[in-house]
Short mmCIF file of C-alpha atoms in Angstrom, two decimals:
data_model
loop_
_atom_site.label_atom_id
_atom_site.label_comp_id
_atom_site.label_asym_id
_atom_site.label_seq_id
_atom_site.Cartn_x
_atom_site.Cartn_y
_atom_site.Cartn_z
CA MET A 47 -82.15 -233.14 17.78
CA ILE A 48 -82.41 -229.59 19.10
CA PHE A 49 -79.31 -228.40 17.23
CA LEU A 50 -80.51 -230.17 14.11
CA SER A 51 -83.93 -228.64 14.33
CA LEU A 52 -82.52 -225.18 15.07
CA GLY A 53 -80.10 -225.44 12.18
CA LEU A 54 -82.89 -226.49 9.79
CA PHE A 55 -85.02 -223.65 11.00
CA LEU A 56 -82.22 -221.12 10.44
CA TRP A 57 -81.52 -222.61 6.95
CA VAL A 58 -85.15 -222.15 5.91
CA ALA A 59 -85.60 -218.74 7.55
CA ALA A 60 -82.40 -217.30 6.01
CA HIS A 61 -83.34 -218.53 2.54
CA LEU A 62 -86.93 -217.47 2.69
CA PHE A 63 -86.24 -214.07 4.29
CA LYS A 64 -85.75 -212.37 0.92
CA ARG A 65 -88.90 -213.94 -0.56
CA LEU A 66 -91.24 -213.48 2.38
CA ALA A 67 -90.01 -210.08 3.64
CA PRO A 68 -88.49 -208.36 0.58
CA ASP A 69 -88.85 -204.85 2.08
CA ALA A 70 -87.09 -205.80 5.33
CA ARG A 71 -84.33 -207.56 3.39
CA ALA A 72 -83.92 -204.55 1.02
CA ALA A 73 -83.72 -202.20 4.02
CA LEU A 74 -80.64 -204.07 5.24
CA GLY A 75 -78.77 -203.38 2.01
CA ASP A 76 -75.37 -205.02 1.68
CA ARG A 77 -75.31 -205.77 5.41
CA GLY A 78 -78.17 -208.17 4.71
CA LYS A 79 -75.95 -210.34 2.54
CA GLY A 80 -73.48 -210.70 5.40
CA LEU A 81 -76.24 -211.45 7.88
CA VAL A 82 -77.82 -214.14 5.62
CA THR A 83 -74.39 -215.66 4.98
CA ALA A 84 -73.60 -215.80 8.71
CA LEU A 85 -77.03 -217.35 9.47
CA LEU A 86 -76.43 -220.00 6.72
CA VAL A 87 -72.97 -220.89 8.05
CA LEU A 88 -74.39 -221.16 11.53
CA ALA A 89 -77.31 -223.26 10.18
CA VAL A 90 -74.95 -225.74 8.43
CA GLY A 91 -72.80 -225.98 11.53
CA LEU A 92 -75.83 -226.66 13.77
CA MET A 93 -77.27 -229.21 11.33
CA ALA A 94 -73.95 -231.07 11.12
CA LEU A 95 -73.45 -230.99 14.84
CA GLY A 96 -77.08 -232.03 15.53
CA TYR A 97 -77.07 -234.79 12.90
CA ARG A 98 -73.80 -236.29 14.08
CA GLY A 99 -74.97 -236.22 17.71
CA ALA A 100 -78.50 -237.40 17.16
CA GLU A 101 -79.62 -240.71 18.65
CA PHE A 102 -80.18 -243.34 15.97
CA VAL A 103 -83.94 -244.04 15.96
CA PRO A 104 -84.91 -246.29 13.02
CA VAL A 105 -88.12 -245.38 11.16
CA TYR A 106 -87.72 -247.61 8.12
CA SER A 107 -85.15 -249.95 6.66
CA PRO A 108 -83.77 -248.98 3.28
CA LEU A 109 -84.11 -251.66 0.62
CA PRO A 110 -81.02 -253.57 -0.44
CA GLY A 111 -79.19 -252.03 -3.35
CA MET A 112 -80.26 -248.48 -2.55
CA GLY A 113 -76.58 -247.45 -2.57
CA HIS A 114 -76.64 -247.72 -6.38
CA LEU A 115 -79.68 -245.53 -6.54
CA ASN A 116 -78.14 -243.03 -4.13
CA ASN A 117 -74.94 -242.75 -6.14
CA THR A 118 -76.84 -242.32 -9.45
CA LEU A 119 -79.16 -239.71 -7.98
CA MET A 120 -76.18 -237.89 -6.49
CA LEU A 121 -74.48 -237.62 -9.90
CA ILE A 122 -77.69 -236.19 -11.34
CA SER A 123 -78.06 -233.82 -8.37
CA LEU A 124 -74.52 -232.51 -8.66
CA PHE A 125 -74.90 -232.02 -12.40
CA LEU A 126 -78.07 -229.93 -11.81
CA PHE A 127 -76.20 -227.81 -9.21
CA GLY A 128 -73.74 -226.90 -12.01
CA VAL A 129 -76.22 -226.04 -14.73
CA GLY A 130 -76.55 -222.39 -13.78
CA GLY A 131 -72.81 -221.86 -13.36
CA THR A 132 -71.65 -223.55 -16.59
CA LYS A 133 -74.65 -222.41 -18.70
CA GLY A 134 -74.79 -225.41 -21.04
CA THR A 135 -77.69 -226.52 -23.18
CA LEU A 136 -79.93 -227.18 -20.16
CA TYR A 137 -79.44 -223.71 -18.71
CA PRO A 138 -82.37 -222.04 -20.49
CA ARG A 139 -84.51 -225.20 -20.36
CA ILE A 140 -84.64 -226.17 -16.70
CA ARG A 141 -86.38 -224.00 -14.17
CA HIS A 142 -84.56 -223.89 -10.80
CA PRO A 143 -81.81 -226.45 -11.50
CA MET A 144 -80.12 -225.97 -8.11
CA LEU A 145 -83.37 -226.45 -6.22
CA TRP A 146 -84.16 -229.53 -8.29
CA GLY A 147 -80.67 -230.73 -7.47
CA THR A 148 -81.44 -230.22 -3.80
CA VAL A 149 -84.68 -232.21 -4.05
CA ILE A 150 -82.84 -235.09 -5.75
CA TRP A 151 -80.04 -234.90 -3.16
CA SER A 152 -82.68 -235.18 -0.49
CA LEU A 153 -84.36 -238.18 -2.07
CA ALA A 154 -80.94 -239.84 -2.64
CA HIS A 155 -80.12 -239.60 1.01
CA LEU A 156 -83.63 -240.69 2.15
CA ALA A 157 -83.16 -243.81 -0.03
CA VAL A 158 -80.23 -245.02 2.10
CA ASN A 159 -81.01 -243.46 5.52
CA GLY A 160 -84.11 -244.48 7.39
CA ASP A 161 -83.62 -242.95 10.77
CA ARG A 162 -85.39 -240.05 12.45
CA ALA A 163 -82.53 -237.56 12.17
CA SER A 164 -82.16 -238.31 8.46
CA LEU A 165 -85.85 -237.82 7.86
CA LEU A 166 -85.66 -234.47 9.61
CA LEU A 167 -82.49 -233.24 7.89
CA PHE A 168 -82.89 -234.55 4.37
CA GLY A 169 -86.64 -234.45 4.27
CA GLY A 170 -86.62 -230.93 5.73
CA ILE A 171 -84.19 -229.54 3.19
CA GLY A 172 -86.00 -231.31 0.37
CA LEU A 173 -89.30 -229.78 1.52
CA TRP A 174 -87.71 -226.34 1.78
CA ALA A 175 -86.44 -226.69 -1.83
CA VAL A 176 -89.99 -227.46 -3.08
CA VAL A 177 -91.46 -224.57 -1.09
CA GLU A 178 -88.79 -222.22 -2.44
CA MET A 179 -89.57 -223.27 -6.02
CA LEU A 180 -93.28 -222.65 -5.45
CA ILE A 181 -92.61 -219.19 -4.07
CA LEU A 182 -90.20 -218.34 -6.90
CA ASN A 183 -92.70 -219.49 -9.51
CA ARG A 184 -95.31 -217.14 -8.07
CA THR A 185 -93.02 -214.13 -7.74
CA SER A 186 -89.78 -213.52 -9.59
CA TRP A 187 -88.57 -216.28 -11.92
CA VAL A 188 -87.49 -215.16 -15.40
CA ARG A 189 -86.36 -217.70 -18.02
CA PRO A 190 -82.60 -217.30 -18.70
CA VAL A 191 -81.43 -216.88 -22.28
CA GLY A 192 -78.30 -217.98 -24.03
CA GLY A 193 -75.56 -220.14 -22.66
CA ARG A 194 -72.34 -221.83 -23.74
CA GLY A 195 -73.99 -224.87 -25.34
CA LEU A 196 -72.08 -228.17 -25.30
CA LYS A 197 -68.95 -226.54 -23.91
CA GLY A 198 -70.87 -225.57 -20.79
CA ASP A 199 -72.27 -229.11 -20.50
CA ALA A 200 -68.80 -230.62 -20.84
CA MET A 201 -67.42 -228.29 -18.16
CA ASN A 202 -70.34 -229.26 -15.94
CA LEU A 203 -69.79 -232.96 -16.47
CA VAL A 204 -66.10 -232.73 -15.57
CA GLY A 205 -66.96 -230.60 -12.51
CA THR A 206 -69.65 -233.04 -11.48
CA LEU A 207 -67.30 -236.02 -11.57
CA LEU A 208 -64.58 -234.18 -9.64
CA LEU A 209 -67.02 -232.95 -7.02
CA PHE A 210 -68.56 -236.41 -6.68
CA GLY A 211 -65.03 -237.83 -6.05
CA ALA A 212 -64.34 -235.14 -3.42
CA ILE A 213 -67.68 -235.78 -1.73
CA ALA A 214 -67.01 -239.51 -1.74
CA MET A 215 -63.62 -238.89 -0.05
CA VAL A 216 -65.21 -236.68 2.61
CA HIS A 217 -67.89 -239.32 3.29
CA LEU A 218 -65.18 -241.98 3.58
CA TRP A 219 -63.18 -239.75 5.98
CA LEU A 220 -66.39 -239.32 8.11
CA GLY A 221 -66.92 -243.06 8.20
CA HIS A 222 -69.72 -243.28 5.58
CA PRO A 223 -68.22 -244.89 2.46
CA VAL A 224 -70.47 -244.20 -0.53
CA PHE A 225 -69.44 -247.33 -2.41
CA GLU A 226 -69.87 -249.78 0.43
CA GLY A 227 -71.57 -252.90 -0.86
CA THR A 228 -71.37 -251.60 -4.41
CA TYR A 229 -69.78 -254.02 -6.91
CA PHE A 230 -68.52 -252.93 -10.33
#
């Protein structure tokens, strides 16, 4: 749990550094981008190592059928991650789509994982996303304009389905099949 906690702390600190200490971040210039990137890579590595090595301590038992909810929420989450990049019809209408995607990702994983390490990892990242949105709303958010319309949405949908398939394969490779117990 130490690696997981440290990784989560680095994730939050690296992301909030620019928001909470803008002058210090600006003073670093382009070096700051490299530093933040390195901290985020280290954070992800520590979270993965810590999560995989954490003792399973059950906190609650997920309800039967939550795999269906998880998969549906993950599709929505991945679509929201792509909204800013593909600039479809939702681009100027949704505030912080990537952060909302992160919150939904977090809830999806909490629906199917009821152990202590999952609560720390998924709950912690979900909480960070909410805090990040609150800070952005008070400081620097500007509504985007324009977009590609339905073409952007179509590109996002295709990308979402491809990414979902890739993520499902990685989860299968790691021993966590996403469609286990799911019947079509």
